[in-house]
CSV table of C-alpha atoms in Angstrom, one decimal:
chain,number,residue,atom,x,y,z
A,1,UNK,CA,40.9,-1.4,-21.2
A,2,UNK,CA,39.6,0.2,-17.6
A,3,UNK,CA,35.9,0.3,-18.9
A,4,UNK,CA,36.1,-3.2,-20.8
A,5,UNK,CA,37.0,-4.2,-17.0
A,6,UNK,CA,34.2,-2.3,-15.7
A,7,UNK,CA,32.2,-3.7,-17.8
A,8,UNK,CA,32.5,-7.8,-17.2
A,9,UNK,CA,33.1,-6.8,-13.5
A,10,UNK,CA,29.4,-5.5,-13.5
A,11,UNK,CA,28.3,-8.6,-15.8
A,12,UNK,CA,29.4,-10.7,-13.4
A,13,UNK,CA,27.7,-9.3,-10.5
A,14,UNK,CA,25.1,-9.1,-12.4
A,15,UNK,CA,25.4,-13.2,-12.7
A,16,UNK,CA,26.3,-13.8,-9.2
A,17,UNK,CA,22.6,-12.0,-8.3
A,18,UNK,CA,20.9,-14.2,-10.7
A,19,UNK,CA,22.2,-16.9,-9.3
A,20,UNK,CA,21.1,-16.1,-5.4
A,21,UNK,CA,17.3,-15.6,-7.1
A,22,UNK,CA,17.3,-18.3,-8.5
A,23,UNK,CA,19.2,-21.2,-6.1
A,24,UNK,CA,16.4,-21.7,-4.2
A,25,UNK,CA,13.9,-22.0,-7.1
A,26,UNK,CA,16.5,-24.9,-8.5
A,27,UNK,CA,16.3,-26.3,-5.1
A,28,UNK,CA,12.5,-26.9,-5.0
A,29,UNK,CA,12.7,-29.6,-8.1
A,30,UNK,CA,14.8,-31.7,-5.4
A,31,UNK,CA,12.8,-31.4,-2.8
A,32,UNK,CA,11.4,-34.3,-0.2
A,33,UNK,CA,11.0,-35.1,3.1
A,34,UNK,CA,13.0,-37.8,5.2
A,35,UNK,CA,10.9,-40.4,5.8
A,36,UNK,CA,11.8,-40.4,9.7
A,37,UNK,CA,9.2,-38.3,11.2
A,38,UNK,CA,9.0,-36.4,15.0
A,39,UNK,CA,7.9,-38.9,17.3
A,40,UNK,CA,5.1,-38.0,19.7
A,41,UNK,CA,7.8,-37.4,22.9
A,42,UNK,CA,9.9,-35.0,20.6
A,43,UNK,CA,7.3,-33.0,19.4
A,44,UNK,CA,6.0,-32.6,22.5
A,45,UNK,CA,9.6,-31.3,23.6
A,46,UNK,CA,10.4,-29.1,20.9
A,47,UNK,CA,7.0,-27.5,21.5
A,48,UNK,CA,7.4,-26.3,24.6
A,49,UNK,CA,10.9,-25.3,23.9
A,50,UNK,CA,9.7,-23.4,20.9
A,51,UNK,CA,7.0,-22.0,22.9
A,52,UNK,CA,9.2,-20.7,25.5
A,53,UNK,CA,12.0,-19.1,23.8
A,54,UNK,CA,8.9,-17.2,21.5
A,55,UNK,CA,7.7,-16.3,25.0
A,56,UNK,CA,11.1,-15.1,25.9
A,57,UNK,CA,11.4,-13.4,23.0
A,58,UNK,CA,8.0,-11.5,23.1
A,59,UNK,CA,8.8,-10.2,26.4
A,60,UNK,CA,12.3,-8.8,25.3
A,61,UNK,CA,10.3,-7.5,22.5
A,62,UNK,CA,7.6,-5.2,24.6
A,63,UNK,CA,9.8,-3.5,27.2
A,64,UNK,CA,10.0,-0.6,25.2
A,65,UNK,CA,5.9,-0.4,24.3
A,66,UNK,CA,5.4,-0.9,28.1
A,67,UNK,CA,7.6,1.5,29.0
A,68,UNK,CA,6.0,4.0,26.6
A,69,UNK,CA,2.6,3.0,27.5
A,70,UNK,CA,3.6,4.3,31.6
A,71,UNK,CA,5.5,7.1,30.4
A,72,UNK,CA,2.2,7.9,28.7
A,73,UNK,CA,-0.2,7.1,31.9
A,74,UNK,CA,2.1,9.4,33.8
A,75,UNK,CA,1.8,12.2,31.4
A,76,UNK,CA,-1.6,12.6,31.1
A,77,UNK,CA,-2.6,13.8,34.4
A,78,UNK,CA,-0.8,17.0,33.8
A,79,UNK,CA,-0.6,17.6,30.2
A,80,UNK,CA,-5.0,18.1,31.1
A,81,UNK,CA,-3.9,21.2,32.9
A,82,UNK,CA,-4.5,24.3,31.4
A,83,UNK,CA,-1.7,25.9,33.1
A,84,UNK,CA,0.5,23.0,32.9
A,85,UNK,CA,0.4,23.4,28.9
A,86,UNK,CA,0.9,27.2,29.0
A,87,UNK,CA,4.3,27.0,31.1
A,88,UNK,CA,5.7,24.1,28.5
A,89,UNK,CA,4.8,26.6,25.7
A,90,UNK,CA,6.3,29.3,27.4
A,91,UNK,CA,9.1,27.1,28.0
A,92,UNK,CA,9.0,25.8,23.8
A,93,UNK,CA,8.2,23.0,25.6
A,94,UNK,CA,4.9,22.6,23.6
A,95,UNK,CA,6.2,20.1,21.0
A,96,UNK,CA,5.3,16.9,22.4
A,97,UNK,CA,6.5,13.5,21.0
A,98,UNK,CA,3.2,12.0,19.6
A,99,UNK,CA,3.8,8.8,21.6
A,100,UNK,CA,4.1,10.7,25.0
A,101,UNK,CA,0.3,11.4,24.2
A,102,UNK,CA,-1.3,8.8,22.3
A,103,UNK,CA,1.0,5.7,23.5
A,104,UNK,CA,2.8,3.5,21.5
A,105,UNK,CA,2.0,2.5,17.9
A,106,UNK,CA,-0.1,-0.1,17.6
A,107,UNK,CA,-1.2,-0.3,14.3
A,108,UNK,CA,1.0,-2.2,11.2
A,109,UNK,CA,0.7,-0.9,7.8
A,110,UNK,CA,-1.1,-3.5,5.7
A,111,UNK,CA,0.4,-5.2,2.9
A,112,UNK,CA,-1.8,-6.2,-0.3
A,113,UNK,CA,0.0,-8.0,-3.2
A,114,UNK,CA,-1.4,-9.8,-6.4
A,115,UNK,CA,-1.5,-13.3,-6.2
A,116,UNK,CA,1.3,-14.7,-8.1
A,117,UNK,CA,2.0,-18.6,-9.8
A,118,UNK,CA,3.1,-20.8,-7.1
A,119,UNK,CA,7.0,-22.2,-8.2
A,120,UNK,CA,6.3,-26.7,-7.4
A,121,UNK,CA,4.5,-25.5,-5.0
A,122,UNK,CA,5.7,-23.0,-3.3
A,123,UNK,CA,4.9,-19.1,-3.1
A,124,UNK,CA,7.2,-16.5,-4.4
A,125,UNK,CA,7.5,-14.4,-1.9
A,126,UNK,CA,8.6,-17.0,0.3
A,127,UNK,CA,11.6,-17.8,-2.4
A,128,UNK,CA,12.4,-13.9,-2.4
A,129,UNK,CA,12.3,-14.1,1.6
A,130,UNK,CA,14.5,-17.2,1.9
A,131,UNK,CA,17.3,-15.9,-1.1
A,132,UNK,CA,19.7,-15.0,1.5
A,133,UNK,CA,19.4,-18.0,3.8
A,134,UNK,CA,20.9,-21.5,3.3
A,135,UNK,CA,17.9,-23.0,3.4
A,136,UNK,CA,17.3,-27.2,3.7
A,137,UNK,CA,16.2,-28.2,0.6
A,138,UNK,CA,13.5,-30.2,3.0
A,139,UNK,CA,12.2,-26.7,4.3
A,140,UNK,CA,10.7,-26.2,1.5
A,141,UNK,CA,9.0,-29.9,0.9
A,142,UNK,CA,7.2,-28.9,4.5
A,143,UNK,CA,6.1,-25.4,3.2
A,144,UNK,CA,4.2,-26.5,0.2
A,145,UNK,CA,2.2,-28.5,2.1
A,146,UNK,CA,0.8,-24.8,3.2
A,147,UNK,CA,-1.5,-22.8,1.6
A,148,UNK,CA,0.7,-19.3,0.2
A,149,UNK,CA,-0.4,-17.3,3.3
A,150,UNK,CA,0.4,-20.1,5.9
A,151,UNK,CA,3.9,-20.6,3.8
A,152,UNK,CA,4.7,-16.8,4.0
A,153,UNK,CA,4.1,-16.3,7.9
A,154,UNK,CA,6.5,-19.8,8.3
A,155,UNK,CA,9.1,-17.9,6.4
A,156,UNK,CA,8.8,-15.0,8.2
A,157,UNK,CA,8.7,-17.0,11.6
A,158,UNK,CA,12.4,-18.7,10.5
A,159,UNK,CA,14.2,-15.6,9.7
A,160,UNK,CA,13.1,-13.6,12.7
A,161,UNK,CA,13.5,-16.2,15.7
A,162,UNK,CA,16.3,-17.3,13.1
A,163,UNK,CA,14.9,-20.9,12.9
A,164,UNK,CA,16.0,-21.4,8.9
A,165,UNK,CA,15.9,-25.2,9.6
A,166,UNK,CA,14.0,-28.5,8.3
A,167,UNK,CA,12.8,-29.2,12.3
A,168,UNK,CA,11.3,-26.2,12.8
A,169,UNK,CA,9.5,-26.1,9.3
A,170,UNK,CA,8.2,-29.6,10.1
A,171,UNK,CA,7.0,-28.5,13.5
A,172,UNK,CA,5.6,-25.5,11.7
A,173,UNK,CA,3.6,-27.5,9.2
A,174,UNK,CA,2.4,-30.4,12.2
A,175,UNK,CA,0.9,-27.7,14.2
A,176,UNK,CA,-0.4,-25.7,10.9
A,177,UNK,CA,-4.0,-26.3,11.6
A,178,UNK,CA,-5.9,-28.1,8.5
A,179,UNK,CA,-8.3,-25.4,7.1
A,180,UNK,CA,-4.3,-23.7,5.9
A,181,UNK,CA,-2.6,-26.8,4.6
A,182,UNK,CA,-3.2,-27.5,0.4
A,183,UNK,CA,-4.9,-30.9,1.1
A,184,UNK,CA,-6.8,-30.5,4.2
A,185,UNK,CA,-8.9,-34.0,4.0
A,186,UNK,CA,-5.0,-35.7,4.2
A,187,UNK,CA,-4.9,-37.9,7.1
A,188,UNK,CA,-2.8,-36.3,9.9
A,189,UNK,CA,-0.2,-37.6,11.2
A,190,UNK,CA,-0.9,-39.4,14.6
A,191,UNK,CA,1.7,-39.4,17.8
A,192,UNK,CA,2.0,-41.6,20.6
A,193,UNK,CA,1.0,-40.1,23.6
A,194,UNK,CA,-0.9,-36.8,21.7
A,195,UNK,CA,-4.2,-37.4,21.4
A,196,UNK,CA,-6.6,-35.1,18.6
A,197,UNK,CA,-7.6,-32.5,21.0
A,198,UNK,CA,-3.9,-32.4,22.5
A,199,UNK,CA,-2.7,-31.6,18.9
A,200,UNK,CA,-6.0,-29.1,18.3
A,201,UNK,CA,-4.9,-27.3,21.6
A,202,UNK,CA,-1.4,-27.1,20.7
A,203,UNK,CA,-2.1,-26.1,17.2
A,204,UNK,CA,-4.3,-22.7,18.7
A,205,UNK,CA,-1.8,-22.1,21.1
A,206,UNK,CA,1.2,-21.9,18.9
A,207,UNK,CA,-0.7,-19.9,16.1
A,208,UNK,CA,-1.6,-17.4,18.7
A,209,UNK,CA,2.0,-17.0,20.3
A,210,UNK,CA,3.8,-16.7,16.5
A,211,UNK,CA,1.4,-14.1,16.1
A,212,UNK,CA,1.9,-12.2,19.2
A,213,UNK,CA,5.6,-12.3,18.2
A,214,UNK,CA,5.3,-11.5,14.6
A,215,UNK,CA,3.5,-8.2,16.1
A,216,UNK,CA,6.0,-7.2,18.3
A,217,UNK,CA,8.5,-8.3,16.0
A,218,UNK,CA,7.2,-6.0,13.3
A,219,UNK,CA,7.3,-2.5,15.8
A,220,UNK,CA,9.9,-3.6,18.2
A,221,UNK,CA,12.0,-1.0,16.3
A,222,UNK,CA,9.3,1.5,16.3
A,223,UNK,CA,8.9,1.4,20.1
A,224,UNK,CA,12.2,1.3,21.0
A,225,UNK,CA,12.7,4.9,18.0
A,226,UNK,CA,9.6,6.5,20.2
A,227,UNK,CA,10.8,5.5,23.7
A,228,UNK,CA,13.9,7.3,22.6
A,229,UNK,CA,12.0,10.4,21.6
A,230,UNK,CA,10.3,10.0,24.6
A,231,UNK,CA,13.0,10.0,27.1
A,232,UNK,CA,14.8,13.0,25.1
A,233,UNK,CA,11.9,15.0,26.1
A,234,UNK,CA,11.7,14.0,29.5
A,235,UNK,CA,15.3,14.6,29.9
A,236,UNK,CA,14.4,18.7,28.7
A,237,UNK,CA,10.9,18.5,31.0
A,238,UNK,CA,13.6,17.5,34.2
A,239,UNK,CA,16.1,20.2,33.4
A,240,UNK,CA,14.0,22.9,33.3
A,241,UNK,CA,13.6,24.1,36.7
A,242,UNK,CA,9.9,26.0,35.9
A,243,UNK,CA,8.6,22.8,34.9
A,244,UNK,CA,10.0,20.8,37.7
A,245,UNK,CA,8.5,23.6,40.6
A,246,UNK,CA,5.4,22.8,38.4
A,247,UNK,CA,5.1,19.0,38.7
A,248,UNK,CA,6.4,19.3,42.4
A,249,UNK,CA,3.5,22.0,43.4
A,250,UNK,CA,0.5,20.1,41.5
A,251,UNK,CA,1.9,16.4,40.2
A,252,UNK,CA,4.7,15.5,42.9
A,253,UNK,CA,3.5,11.8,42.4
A,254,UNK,CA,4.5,12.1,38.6
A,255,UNK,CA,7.0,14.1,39.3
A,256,UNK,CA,8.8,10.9,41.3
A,257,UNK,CA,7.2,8.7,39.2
A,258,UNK,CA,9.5,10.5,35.6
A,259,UNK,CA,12.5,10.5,37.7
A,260,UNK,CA,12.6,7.2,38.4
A,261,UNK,CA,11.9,6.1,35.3
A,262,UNK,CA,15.3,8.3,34.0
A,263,UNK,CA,17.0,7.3,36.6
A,264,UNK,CA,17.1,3.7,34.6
A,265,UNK,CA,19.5,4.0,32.2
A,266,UNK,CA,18.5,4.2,28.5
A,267,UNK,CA,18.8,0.5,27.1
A,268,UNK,CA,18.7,-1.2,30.6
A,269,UNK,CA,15.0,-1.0,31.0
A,270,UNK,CA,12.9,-4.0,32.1
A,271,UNK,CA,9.4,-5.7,32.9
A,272,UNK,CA,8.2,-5.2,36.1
A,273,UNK,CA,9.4,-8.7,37.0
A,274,UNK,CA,12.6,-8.4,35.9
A,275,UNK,CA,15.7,-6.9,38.0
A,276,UNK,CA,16.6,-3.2,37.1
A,277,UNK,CA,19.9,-2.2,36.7
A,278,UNK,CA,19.7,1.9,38.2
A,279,UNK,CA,22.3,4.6,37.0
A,280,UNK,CA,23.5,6.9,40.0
A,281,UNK,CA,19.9,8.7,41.2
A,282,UNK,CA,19.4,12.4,39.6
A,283,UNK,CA,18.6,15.0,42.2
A,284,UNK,CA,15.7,17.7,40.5
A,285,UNK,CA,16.2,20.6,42.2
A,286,UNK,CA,13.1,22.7,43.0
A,287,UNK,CA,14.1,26.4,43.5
């Protein structure tokens, strides 16, 4: 009786999964637009409001990479030395994080799929991307007027500046310049008060920014893993009283330069614009 239990319990998970894959695929055979579309004063609006908080977000985003890339500035006058490398392997010092000598990461690992069958118009991936969102069925009656690569970066756009909504897809598809959208001899849509090159300007401007943020959206986690590693190490460098004398002899301007930056606490760091929130100051003694 236990395992006949076992057994419909996992059929009906089993169902229940089904049924997420495929409720957005049902959705797509209802799909339209309204008819109301953005008028030329709210497009403008939600543009630079959309701009902005991608700005916002893209700065949040780089604090560590920046970080990483001075820690990395800083270290490279001394890790040159000779001398200066003998004492950290004397010290087992010599392991050094990769990112404390070649900077951040910078490169994202390419992905390559086969093409597969559009569903009314709409790529798979994007379905597969969308499952666990409540997704408008109207978002999807603005993707498919995309080409599969335009629909896929909208996708990812929504979920990571968590913008699932019809606005935003229509913005998306307004500013999605021609050369990507299926029909690109279609009319476009004219606003009062935008003119052709207004749109054509705003359309490069916002392709550029998503990408910025898709990048930094991809590594944020990896910068903020290396910055960690980073900061471990300094942390060992700064309590190891050879290797302060060391940097206080030759590199006393990195030496103050590594002690304020762990002085910050870990998870409070900022921009150089931006207020910093300082932990008591550590004292390095040189002996």
């Amino acid at each position: 009786m236990t395992e006949r239990r076992t057994v419909l319990g996992l059929e009906a998970a089993d169902r229940l999964l089904q049924n997420s894959r495929t409720r957005h695929a049902a959705l797509l055979e209802k799909m339209h637009e309204p008819n109301r579309w953005f008028t030329g004063p709210w497009l403008c609006r939600t543009y630079q409001a959309e701009c902005q908080r991608t700005r916002d977000m893209i700065a949040e985003a780089i604090i560590s990479r920046h970080l990483l890339e001075t820690i990395t500035e800083i270290f490279r006058y001394p890790i040159k030395q000779e001398s200066f490398r003998r004492l950290l392997s004397a010290e087992s010092l010599a392991s050094v994080p990769k990112a404390l000598t070649e900077g951040p990461t910078l490169n994202l690992l390419a992905e390559s799929s086969a093409p597969r069958p559009l569903v009314n118009g709409v790529s798979p991936e994007v379905i597969e991307l969308l499952q666990d969102w409540n997704v408008p069925p109207q978002v999807f009656a603005s993707l498919r007027k995309m080409v599969p690569e335009r629909q896929l970066k909208a996708a990812k756009l929504m979920i990571a500046l968590k913008r699932v909504s019809f606005h935003y897809a229509q913005l998306l598809a307004t500013l999605t310049p021609a050369s990507q959208l299926v029909d690109p001899a279609r009319p476009r849509k004219k606003f009062v008060g935008v003119t052709a090159d207004g749109l054509a300007i705003m359309e490069a401007e916002f392709d550029l920014l998503n990408d910025e943020f898709l990048f930094c959206a991809s590594l944020r986690g990896t910068w903020a893993l290396e910055l960690i590693a980073a900061r471990i190490y300094l942390d060992r460098l700064m309590e190891n009283a050879r290797v302060v004398r060391h940097l206080a002899r030759d590199f006393p301007e990195q030496l103050a330069r590594f002690q304020t930056i762990l002085d910050n606490p870990a998870g409070q760091e900022a921009l150089p614009s931006q207020p910093v929130k300082t932990g008591p100051r550590r004292t390095h003694f040189v002996f």
